[in-house]
Tab-separated table of C-alpha atoms in Angstrom:
chain	number	residue	atom	x	y	z
A	1	MET	CA	-17.311	21.424	12.962
A	2	VAL	CA	-15.871	18.467	11.113
A	3	GLY	CA	-14.847	18.226	7.474
A	4	TYR	CA	-17.346	15.443	6.727
A	5	GLU	CA	-20.398	17.151	8.225
A	6	ALA	CA	-22.290	17.458	4.911
A	7	ASP	CA	-21.417	13.871	3.942
A	8	LYS	CA	-22.130	12.248	7.284
A	9	ASP	CA	-25.002	10.060	6.070
A	10	ALA	CA	-23.145	8.879	2.972
A	11	LEU	CA	-20.078	8.193	5.118
A	12	LEU	CA	-22.088	6.134	7.611
A	13	ARG	CA	-23.647	4.159	4.756
A	14	ARG	CA	-20.194	3.363	3.372
A	15	LEU	CA	-18.919	2.287	6.777
A	16	ARG	CA	-21.976	0.078	7.307
A	17	ARG	CA	-21.224	-1.537	3.946
A	18	VAL	CA	-17.626	-2.202	5.092
A	19	GLU	CA	-19.036	-3.682	8.325
A	20	GLY	CA	-21.182	-5.955	6.139
A	21	GLN	CA	-18.077	-6.988	4.188
A	22	VAL	CA	-16.241	-7.853	7.409
A	23	ARG	CA	-19.223	-9.854	8.672
A	24	GLY	CA	-19.320	-11.572	5.266
A	25	LEU	CA	-15.666	-12.488	5.804
A	26	GLN	CA	-16.551	-14.163	9.114
A	27	GLN	CA	-19.280	-16.157	7.378
A	28	MET	CA	-16.815	-17.222	4.683
A	29	VAL	CA	-14.391	-18.463	7.347
A	30	THR	CA	-17.176	-20.261	9.241
A	31	ASP	CA	-18.196	-21.935	5.970
A	32	GLU	CA	-14.547	-22.827	5.300
A	33	ARG	CA	-14.542	-21.091	1.962
A	34	TYR	CA	-11.416	-21.305	-0.179
A	35	CYS	CA	-8.476	-19.208	1.156
A	36	ILE	CA	-8.025	-17.270	-2.087
A	37	ASP	CA	-11.709	-16.249	-2.114
A	38	VAL	CA	-11.353	-14.993	1.461
A	39	LEU	CA	-8.211	-13.055	0.461
A	40	THR	CA	-10.054	-11.489	-2.480
A	41	GLN	CA	-12.757	-10.274	-0.099
A	42	ILE	CA	-10.166	-8.865	2.276
A	43	SER	CA	-8.670	-6.906	-0.631
A	44	ALA	CA	-12.152	-5.555	-1.437
A	45	ALA	CA	-12.817	-4.513	2.179
A	46	THR	CA	-9.388	-2.881	2.414
A	47	LYS	CA	-10.023	-0.936	-0.791
A	48	ALA	CA	-13.414	0.196	0.516
A	49	LEU	CA	-11.815	1.436	3.761
A	50	GLN	CA	-9.054	3.267	1.884
A	51	SER	CA	-11.651	4.871	-0.335
A	52	VAL	CA	-13.562	6.122	2.734
A	53	ALA	CA	-10.257	7.524	3.998
A	54	VAL	CA	-9.651	9.421	0.744
A	55	GLY	CA	-13.135	10.953	0.987
A	56	LEU	CA	-12.532	11.990	4.604
A	57	LEU	CA	-9.177	13.522	3.724
A	58	ASP	CA	-10.764	15.485	0.885
A	59	GLY	CA	-13.385	16.929	3.247
A	60	HIS	CA	-10.725	17.630	5.854
A	61	LEU	CA	-8.615	19.618	3.373
A	62	ARG	CA	-11.681	21.389	1.979
A	63	HIS	CA	-13.001	22.506	5.373
A	64	CYS	CA	-10.686	22.135	8.393
A	65	VAL	CA	-7.372	22.804	6.627
A	66	THR	CA	-8.903	25.559	4.488
A	67	ASP	CA	-10.242	27.283	7.626
A	68	ALA	CA	-6.877	26.954	9.353
A	69	ILE	CA	-5.105	28.449	6.337
A	70	GLY	CA	-7.618	31.323	6.472
A	71	GLU	CA	-6.419	31.967	10.030
A	72	GLY	CA	-2.816	31.530	8.918
A	73	GLY	CA	0.283	31.337	11.099
A	74	PRO	CA	1.216	28.387	13.301
A	75	VAL	CA	-2.381	27.049	13.311
A	76	ALA	CA	-2.218	26.527	9.546
A	77	GLU	CA	1.285	25.058	9.736
A	78	ALA	CA	0.220	22.572	12.405
A	79	LYS	CA	-2.872	21.530	10.440
A	80	ILE	CA	-0.783	20.767	7.357
A	81	THR	CA	1.805	18.828	9.366
A	82	GLU	CA	-1.036	16.806	10.865
A	83	ALA	CA	-2.671	16.151	7.468
A	84	THR	CA	0.623	15.000	5.948
A	85	ALA	CA	1.186	12.631	8.864
A	86	ALA	CA	-2.298	11.169	8.335
A	87	VAL	CA	-1.520	10.606	4.632
A	88	GLU	CA	1.746	8.908	5.622
A	89	ARG	CA	-0.143	6.510	7.907
A	90	LEU	CA	-2.621	5.729	5.115
A	91	ILE	CA	0.176	5.014	2.626
A	92	LYS	CA	1.869	2.669	5.099
A	93	SER	CA	-1.321	0.858	6.079
B	1	MET	CA	-9.652	-28.663	3.452
B	2	VAL	CA	-8.663	-25.032	3.784
B	3	GLY	CA	-5.293	-23.611	4.747
B	4	TYR	CA	-6.691	-21.869	7.844
B	5	GLU	CA	-8.503	-24.886	9.294
B	6	ALA	CA	-6.344	-25.109	12.425
B	7	ASP	CA	-6.521	-21.345	12.992
B	8	LYS	CA	-10.220	-20.882	12.328
B	9	ASP	CA	-11.130	-19.702	15.833
B	10	ALA	CA	-8.241	-17.255	16.044
B	11	LEU	CA	-9.107	-15.986	12.561
B	12	LEU	CA	-12.753	-15.426	13.517
B	13	ARG	CA	-11.680	-13.589	16.660
B	14	ARG	CA	-9.469	-11.280	14.612
B	15	LEU	CA	-12.244	-10.602	12.109
B	16	ARG	CA	-14.691	-9.862	14.930
B	17	ARG	CA	-12.182	-7.376	16.295
B	18	VAL	CA	-11.993	-5.697	12.858
B	19	GLU	CA	-15.807	-5.612	12.798
B	20	GLY	CA	-15.665	-3.875	16.180
B	21	GLN	CA	-13.191	-1.348	14.763
B	22	VAL	CA	-15.502	-0.606	11.827
B	23	ARG	CA	-18.468	-0.207	14.184
B	24	GLY	CA	-16.283	2.069	16.306
B	25	LEU	CA	-15.645	4.131	13.169
B	26	GLN	CA	-19.408	4.565	12.675
B	27	GLN	CA	-19.749	5.739	16.277
B	28	MET	CA	-16.911	8.225	15.756
B	29	VAL	CA	-18.667	9.635	12.679
B	30	THR	CA	-22.033	9.794	14.515
B	31	ASP	CA	-20.301	11.663	17.363
B	32	GLU	CA	-18.636	13.959	14.816
B	33	ARG	CA	-15.169	13.132	16.063
B	34	TYR	CA	-12.237	14.971	14.508
B	35	CYS	CA	-11.425	13.883	10.910
B	36	ILE	CA	-7.792	13.032	11.683
B	37	ASP	CA	-8.828	10.756	14.566
B	38	VAL	CA	-11.237	8.950	12.231
B	39	LEU	CA	-8.451	8.587	9.645
B	40	THR	CA	-6.109	7.159	12.282
B	41	GLN	CA	-8.724	4.535	13.145
B	42	ILE	CA	-9.190	3.694	9.446
B	43	SER	CA	-5.426	3.136	9.174
B	44	ALA	CA	-5.604	0.818	12.199
B	45	ALA	CA	-8.522	-1.182	10.754
B	46	THR	CA	-6.771	-1.443	7.379
B	47	LYS	CA	-3.593	-2.707	9.052
B	48	ALA	CA	-5.598	-5.272	11.017
B	49	LEU	CA	-7.240	-6.530	7.793
B	50	GLN	CA	-3.910	-6.722	5.978
B	51	SER	CA	-2.450	-8.638	8.892
B	52	VAL	CA	-5.323	-11.155	8.714
B	53	ALA	CA	-4.568	-11.484	4.988
B	54	VAL	CA	-0.891	-12.239	5.646
B	55	GLY	CA	-1.882	-14.954	8.117
B	56	LEU	CA	-4.303	-16.488	5.612
B	57	LEU	CA	-1.693	-16.418	2.872
B	58	ASP	CA	0.812	-18.136	5.157
B	59	GLY	CA	-1.653	-20.952	5.885
B	60	HIS	CA	-2.547	-21.182	2.206
B	61	LEU	CA	1.106	-21.633	1.203
B	62	ARG	CA	1.758	-24.057	4.069
B	63	HIS	CA	-1.204	-26.311	3.262
B	64	CYS	CA	-2.989	-25.805	-0.078
B	65	VAL	CA	0.036	-24.778	-2.163
B	66	THR	CA	2.273	-27.335	-0.452
B	67	ASP	CA	-0.258	-30.096	-1.236
B	68	ALA	CA	-0.524	-28.943	-4.852
B	69	ILE	CA	3.269	-28.950	-5.203
B	70	GLY	CA	3.240	-32.496	-3.808
B	71	GLU	CA	0.937	-33.440	-6.699
B	72	GLY	CA	3.125	-31.452	-9.087
B	73	GLY	CA	2.432	-30.613	-12.718
B	74	PRO	CA	-0.171	-28.105	-13.913
B	75	VAL	CA	-2.070	-28.236	-10.585
B	76	ALA	CA	0.967	-26.865	-8.765
B	77	GLU	CA	1.631	-24.285	-11.487
B	78	ALA	CA	-1.962	-23.033	-11.334
B	79	LYS	CA	-1.901	-22.806	-7.523
B	80	ILE	CA	1.219	-20.651	-7.613
B	81	THR	CA	-0.173	-18.393	-10.345
B	82	GLU	CA	-3.292	-17.959	-8.223
B	83	ALA	CA	-1.328	-17.215	-5.034
B	84	THR	CA	0.823	-14.611	-6.812
B	85	ALA	CA	-2.297	-12.927	-8.183
B	86	ALA	CA	-3.755	-12.772	-4.654
B	87	VAL	CA	-0.553	-11.150	-3.370
B	88	GLU	CA	-0.730	-8.638	-6.226
B	89	ARG	CA	-4.285	-7.687	-5.208
B	90	LEU	CA	-3.197	-7.271	-1.573
B	91	ILE	CA	-0.277	-5.034	-2.558
B	92	LYS	CA	-2.566	-2.846	-4.667
B	93	SER	CA	-5.321	-2.608	-2.044
C	1	MET	CA	6.958	28.536	-7.970
C	2	VAL	CA	6.868	24.937	-6.810
C	3	GLY	CA	6.169	23.625	-3.331
C	4	TYR	CA	9.574	21.969	-3.029
C	5	GLU	CA	11.654	24.999	-4.054
C	6	ALA	CA	13.370	25.394	-0.677
C	7	ASP	CA	14.046	21.654	-0.422
C	8	LYS	CA	15.208	21.086	-3.994
C	9	ASP	CA	18.749	20.024	-3.097
C	10	ALA	CA	17.625	17.643	-0.357
C	11	LEU	CA	14.997	16.237	-2.719
C	12	LEU	CA	17.566	15.635	-5.457
C	13	ARG	CA	19.872	13.937	-2.976
C	14	ARG	CA	17.081	11.606	-1.892
C	15	LEU	CA	16.200	10.770	-5.492
C	16	ARG	CA	19.853	10.090	-6.320
C	17	ARG	CA	19.921	7.709	-3.354
C	18	VAL	CA	16.857	5.912	-4.737
C	19	GLU	CA	18.597	5.740	-8.122
C	20	GLY	CA	21.551	4.127	-6.342
C	21	GLN	CA	19.190	1.617	-4.733
C	22	VAL	CA	17.705	0.711	-8.132
C	23	ARG	CA	21.199	0.327	-9.625
C	24	GLY	CA	22.084	-1.822	-6.607
C	25	LEU	CA	19.065	-3.987	-7.440
C	26	GLN	CA	20.416	-4.517	-10.965
C	27	GLN	CA	23.771	-5.544	-9.528
C	28	MET	CA	22.041	-7.999	-7.182
C	29	VAL	CA	20.184	-9.560	-10.125
C	30	THR	CA	23.382	-9.728	-12.217
C	31	ASP	CA	25.129	-11.445	-9.292
C	32	GLU	CA	22.144	-13.802	-8.924
C	33	ARG	CA	21.600	-12.854	-5.318
C	34	TYR	CA	18.896	-14.685	-3.395
C	35	CYS	CA	15.315	-13.714	-4.411
C	36	ILE	CA	14.272	-12.758	-0.882
C	37	ASP	CA	17.244	-10.396	-0.526
C	38	VAL	CA	16.286	-8.730	-3.817
C	39	LEU	CA	12.671	-8.415	-2.582
C	40	THR	CA	13.868	-6.826	0.669
C	41	GLN	CA	15.780	-4.229	-1.336
C	42	ILE	CA	12.731	-3.535	-3.518
C	43	SER	CA	10.711	-2.912	-0.341
C	44	ALA	CA	13.399	-0.483	0.832
C	45	ALA	CA	13.457	1.398	-2.496
C	46	THR	CA	9.648	1.561	-2.546
C	47	LYS	CA	9.590	2.958	0.986
C	48	ALA	CA	12.208	5.547	0.047
C	49	LEU	CA	10.123	6.649	-2.970
C	50	GLN	CA	6.948	6.856	-0.892
C	51	SER	CA	8.787	8.900	1.694
C	52	VAL	CA	9.929	11.348	-1.011
C	53	ALA	CA	6.284	11.559	-2.112
C	54	VAL	CA	5.103	12.411	1.407
C	55	GLY	CA	7.701	15.198	1.595
C	56	LEU	CA	6.598	16.585	-1.785
C	57	LEU	CA	2.951	16.469	-0.763
C	58	ASP	CA	3.741	18.334	2.452
C	59	GLY	CA	5.490	21.101	0.520
C	60	HIS	CA	2.667	21.184	-2.016
C	61	LEU	CA	0.042	21.675	0.721
C	62	ARG	CA	2.224	24.215	2.539
C	63	HIS	CA	2.859	26.368	-0.522
C	64	CYS	CA	0.765	25.688	-3.649
C	65	VAL	CA	-2.474	24.667	-1.923
C	66	THR	CA	-2.069	27.342	0.756
C	67	ASP	CA	-1.636	30.023	-1.951
C	68	ALA	CA	-4.674	28.727	-3.850
C	69	ILE	CA	-6.778	28.803	-0.672
C	70	GLY	CA	-5.618	32.394	-0.163
C	71	GLU	CA	-7.090	33.199	-3.593
C	72	GLY	CA	-10.188	31.168	-2.713
C	73	GLY	CA	-13.040	30.177	-5.023
C	74	PRO	CA	-12.798	27.566	-7.780
C	75	VAL	CA	-8.977	27.766	-7.898
C	76	ALA	CA	-8.787	26.535	-4.306
C	77	GLU	CA	-11.433	23.870	-4.896
C	78	ALA	CA	-9.580	22.556	-7.946
C	79	LYS	CA	-6.251	22.469	-6.098
C	80	ILE	CA	-7.749	20.380	-3.294
C	81	THR	CA	-9.446	17.991	-5.723
C	82	GLU	CA	-6.104	17.568	-7.466
C	83	ALA	CA	-4.199	16.987	-4.200
C	84	THR	CA	-6.717	14.373	-3.036
C	85	ALA	CA	-6.415	12.566	-6.374
C	86	ALA	CA	-2.624	12.506	-5.993
C	87	VAL	CA	-2.966	11.012	-2.506
C	88	GLU	CA	-5.337	8.387	-3.905
C	89	ARG	CA	-2.746	7.395	-6.536
C	90	LEU	CA	-0.048	7.134	-3.846
C	91	ILE	CA	-2.245	4.935	-1.646
C	92	LYS	CA	-2.973	2.631	-4.575
C	93	SER	CA	0.639	2.416	-5.746
D	1	MET	CA	20.042	-21.311	-8.380
D	2	VAL	CA	17.681	-18.372	-8.071
D	3	GLY	CA	13.994	-18.245	-8.894
D	4	TYR	CA	14.455	-15.563	-11.551
D	5	GLU	CA	17.257	-17.273	-13.462
D	6	ALA	CA	15.235	-17.757	-16.663
D	7	ASP	CA	13.886	-14.183	-16.496
D	8	LYS	CA	17.132	-12.457	-15.622
D	9	ASP	CA	17.357	-10.388	-18.812
D	10	ALA	CA	13.721	-9.263	-18.672
D	11	LEU	CA	14.158	-8.432	-14.982
D	12	LEU	CA	17.252	-6.330	-15.669
D	13	ARG	CA	15.409	-4.497	-18.452
D	14	ARG	CA	12.560	-3.671	-16.096
D	15	LEU	CA	14.936	-2.440	-13.402
D	16	ARG	CA	16.788	-0.279	-15.941
D	17	ARG	CA	13.435	1.213	-16.898
D	18	VAL	CA	12.744	2.002	-13.220
D	19	GLU	CA	16.217	3.567	-13.005
D	20	GLY	CA	15.245	5.705	-16.001
D	21	GLN	CA	12.058	6.743	-14.229
D	22	VAL	CA	14.010	7.775	-11.127
D	23	ARG	CA	16.476	9.749	-13.246
D	24	GLY	CA	13.476	11.325	-14.985
D	25	LEU	CA	12.214	12.341	-11.543
D	26	GLN	CA	15.509	14.114	-10.840
D	27	GLN	CA	15.224	15.974	-14.135
D	28	MET	CA	11.659	17.003	-13.268
D	29	VAL	CA	12.841	18.395	-9.918
D	30	THR	CA	15.782	20.192	-11.548
D	31	ASP	CA	13.351	21.731	-14.071
D	32	GLU	CA	11.007	22.678	-11.191
D	33	ARG	CA	8.111	20.807	-12.716
D	34	TYR	CA	4.748	21.003	-10.954
D	35	CYS	CA	4.584	19.035	-7.656
D	36	ILE	CA	1.564	16.990	-8.705
D	37	ASP	CA	3.294	15.884	-11.931
D	38	VAL	CA	6.309	14.768	-9.894
D	39	LEU	CA	3.989	12.873	-7.520
D	40	THR	CA	2.299	11.154	-10.476
D	41	GLN	CA	5.699	9.978	-11.693
D	42	ILE	CA	6.608	8.717	-8.228
D	43	SER	CA	3.377	6.676	-8.206
D	44	ALA	CA	4.328	5.234	-11.597
D	45	ALA	CA	7.854	4.307	-10.457
D	46	THR	CA	6.482	2.758	-7.254
D	47	LYS	CA	4.005	0.685	-9.245
D	48	ALA	CA	6.770	-0.470	-11.576
D	49	LEU	CA	8.917	-1.556	-8.593
D	50	GLN	CA	6.004	-3.393	-6.969
D	51	SER	CA	5.307	-5.131	-10.246
D	52	VAL	CA	8.944	-6.300	-10.440
D	53	ALA	CA	8.530	-7.594	-6.874
D	54	VAL	CA	5.420	-9.589	-7.794
D	55	GLY	CA	7.317	-11.184	-10.702
D	56	LEU	CA	10.236	-12.067	-8.433
D	57	LEU	CA	7.918	-13.553	-5.826
D	58	ASP	CA	6.221	-15.663	-8.480
D	59	GLY	CA	9.554	-17.086	-9.637
D	60	HIS	CA	10.628	-17.635	-6.032
D	61	LEU	CA	7.485	-19.669	-5.266
D	62	ARG	CA	7.750	-21.552	-8.557
D	63	HIS	CA	11.376	-22.553	-8.082
D	64	CYS	CA	12.944	-22.031	-4.652
D	65	VAL	CA	9.846	-22.695	-2.526
D	66	THR	CA	8.746	-25.566	-4.777
D	67	ASP	CA	12.196	-27.191	-4.419
D	68	ALA	CA	12.120	-26.741	-0.650
D	69	ILE	CA	8.661	-28.299	-0.447
D	70	GLY	CA	10.039	-31.208	-2.481
D	71	GLU	CA	12.614	-31.691	0.267
D	72	GLY	CA	9.919	-31.223	2.903
D	73	GLY	CA	10.392	-30.879	6.649
D	74	PRO	CA	11.820	-27.821	8.390
D	75	VAL	CA	13.477	-26.562	5.181
D	76	ALA	CA	10.077	-26.186	3.528
D	77	GLU	CA	8.551	-24.638	6.651
D	78	ALA	CA	11.349	-22.074	6.878
D	79	LYS	CA	11.065	-21.176	3.194
D	80	ILE	CA	7.343	-20.481	3.553
D	81	THR	CA	7.840	-18.417	6.716
D	82	GLU	CA	10.451	-16.399	4.839
D	83	ALA	CA	8.219	-15.910	1.766
D	84	THR	CA	5.293	-14.746	3.914
D	85	ALA	CA	7.547	-12.253	5.697
D	86	ALA	CA	8.682	-10.886	2.317
D	87	VAL	CA	5.047	-10.458	1.243
D	88	GLU	CA	4.335	-8.641	4.518
D	89	ARG	CA	7.185	-6.203	3.849
D	90	LEU	CA	5.875	-5.582	0.314
D	91	ILE	CA	2.347	-4.897	1.581
D	92	LYS	CA	3.671	-2.435	4.158
D	93	SER	CA	5.988	-0.651	1.716
């Protein structure tokens, strides 16, 4: 089981939209569009990716981490350590 | 002229690689791969996009902003205001 | 009870260090130190703050969220929604 | 000469305000305020620092980098390389 099971279709739609944004970026570069416009689109794609990440994290806490805490002990501890590390990577990226 | 003219091919290659990462993310979701592994890949794709942005900004300063400063006056002022605003969007995204 | 109870002293020490960094920044500005050096110090202070945030979040998940999940029901749901929102603010800041 | 010379007083005021926010954070921890409220304040202080950085960068481009581009040659190139590296550190912090 994964934390995003119920939202899988919505998640795939969002990722396909990000793929479209990245392909749009390639078209902009091919067309030699103005640097600042390309940068603005990169900011938009980055935001979209980060927003997908926040949704995934929410599902992960709500399902995987919640289940692990139900079990308790070192399993729960390890799940929280892992979740915090994932948040740290997101903040730094 | 755009600031990334000389680096257009390298830029397109990097964007195609990011597109591959985003398609890889869709495959991971389809395969119901573990949430944390998906998040790690999102962090990697975000970093790759931000790194493309830094390269674009560098070229923009080196060519477009440099040219505008050569002209001087309000053109140069406006170019710098615009570049700072782009950096602000990157920092917030 | 708060999630950082056991780490309160370490947390205060880290925040006092950040305060020292911000006072150091004022001294740099007073001394008219080179812009890039001031920016480097701002990056360091920002990283230190974000690192304090990650530690707080870890303690929050390990104690407050874990307790709420033990209770279950809407209390747990609300705690997770709140934690995700906090992560979203950190990512955007 | 530094890029923030004309804005030195405003810059110092903003940094003193950030110092106040960081001291406020210490008070919150001492008072054992709720983790999420502390995290919200950390996000606010981080945003304030990043905003100071954007202002500094703007002044740096407008004065130091503009002067270097006036001189041209390797001095200008080096200044732009250095500015881009500073932006990269800000994005990653």
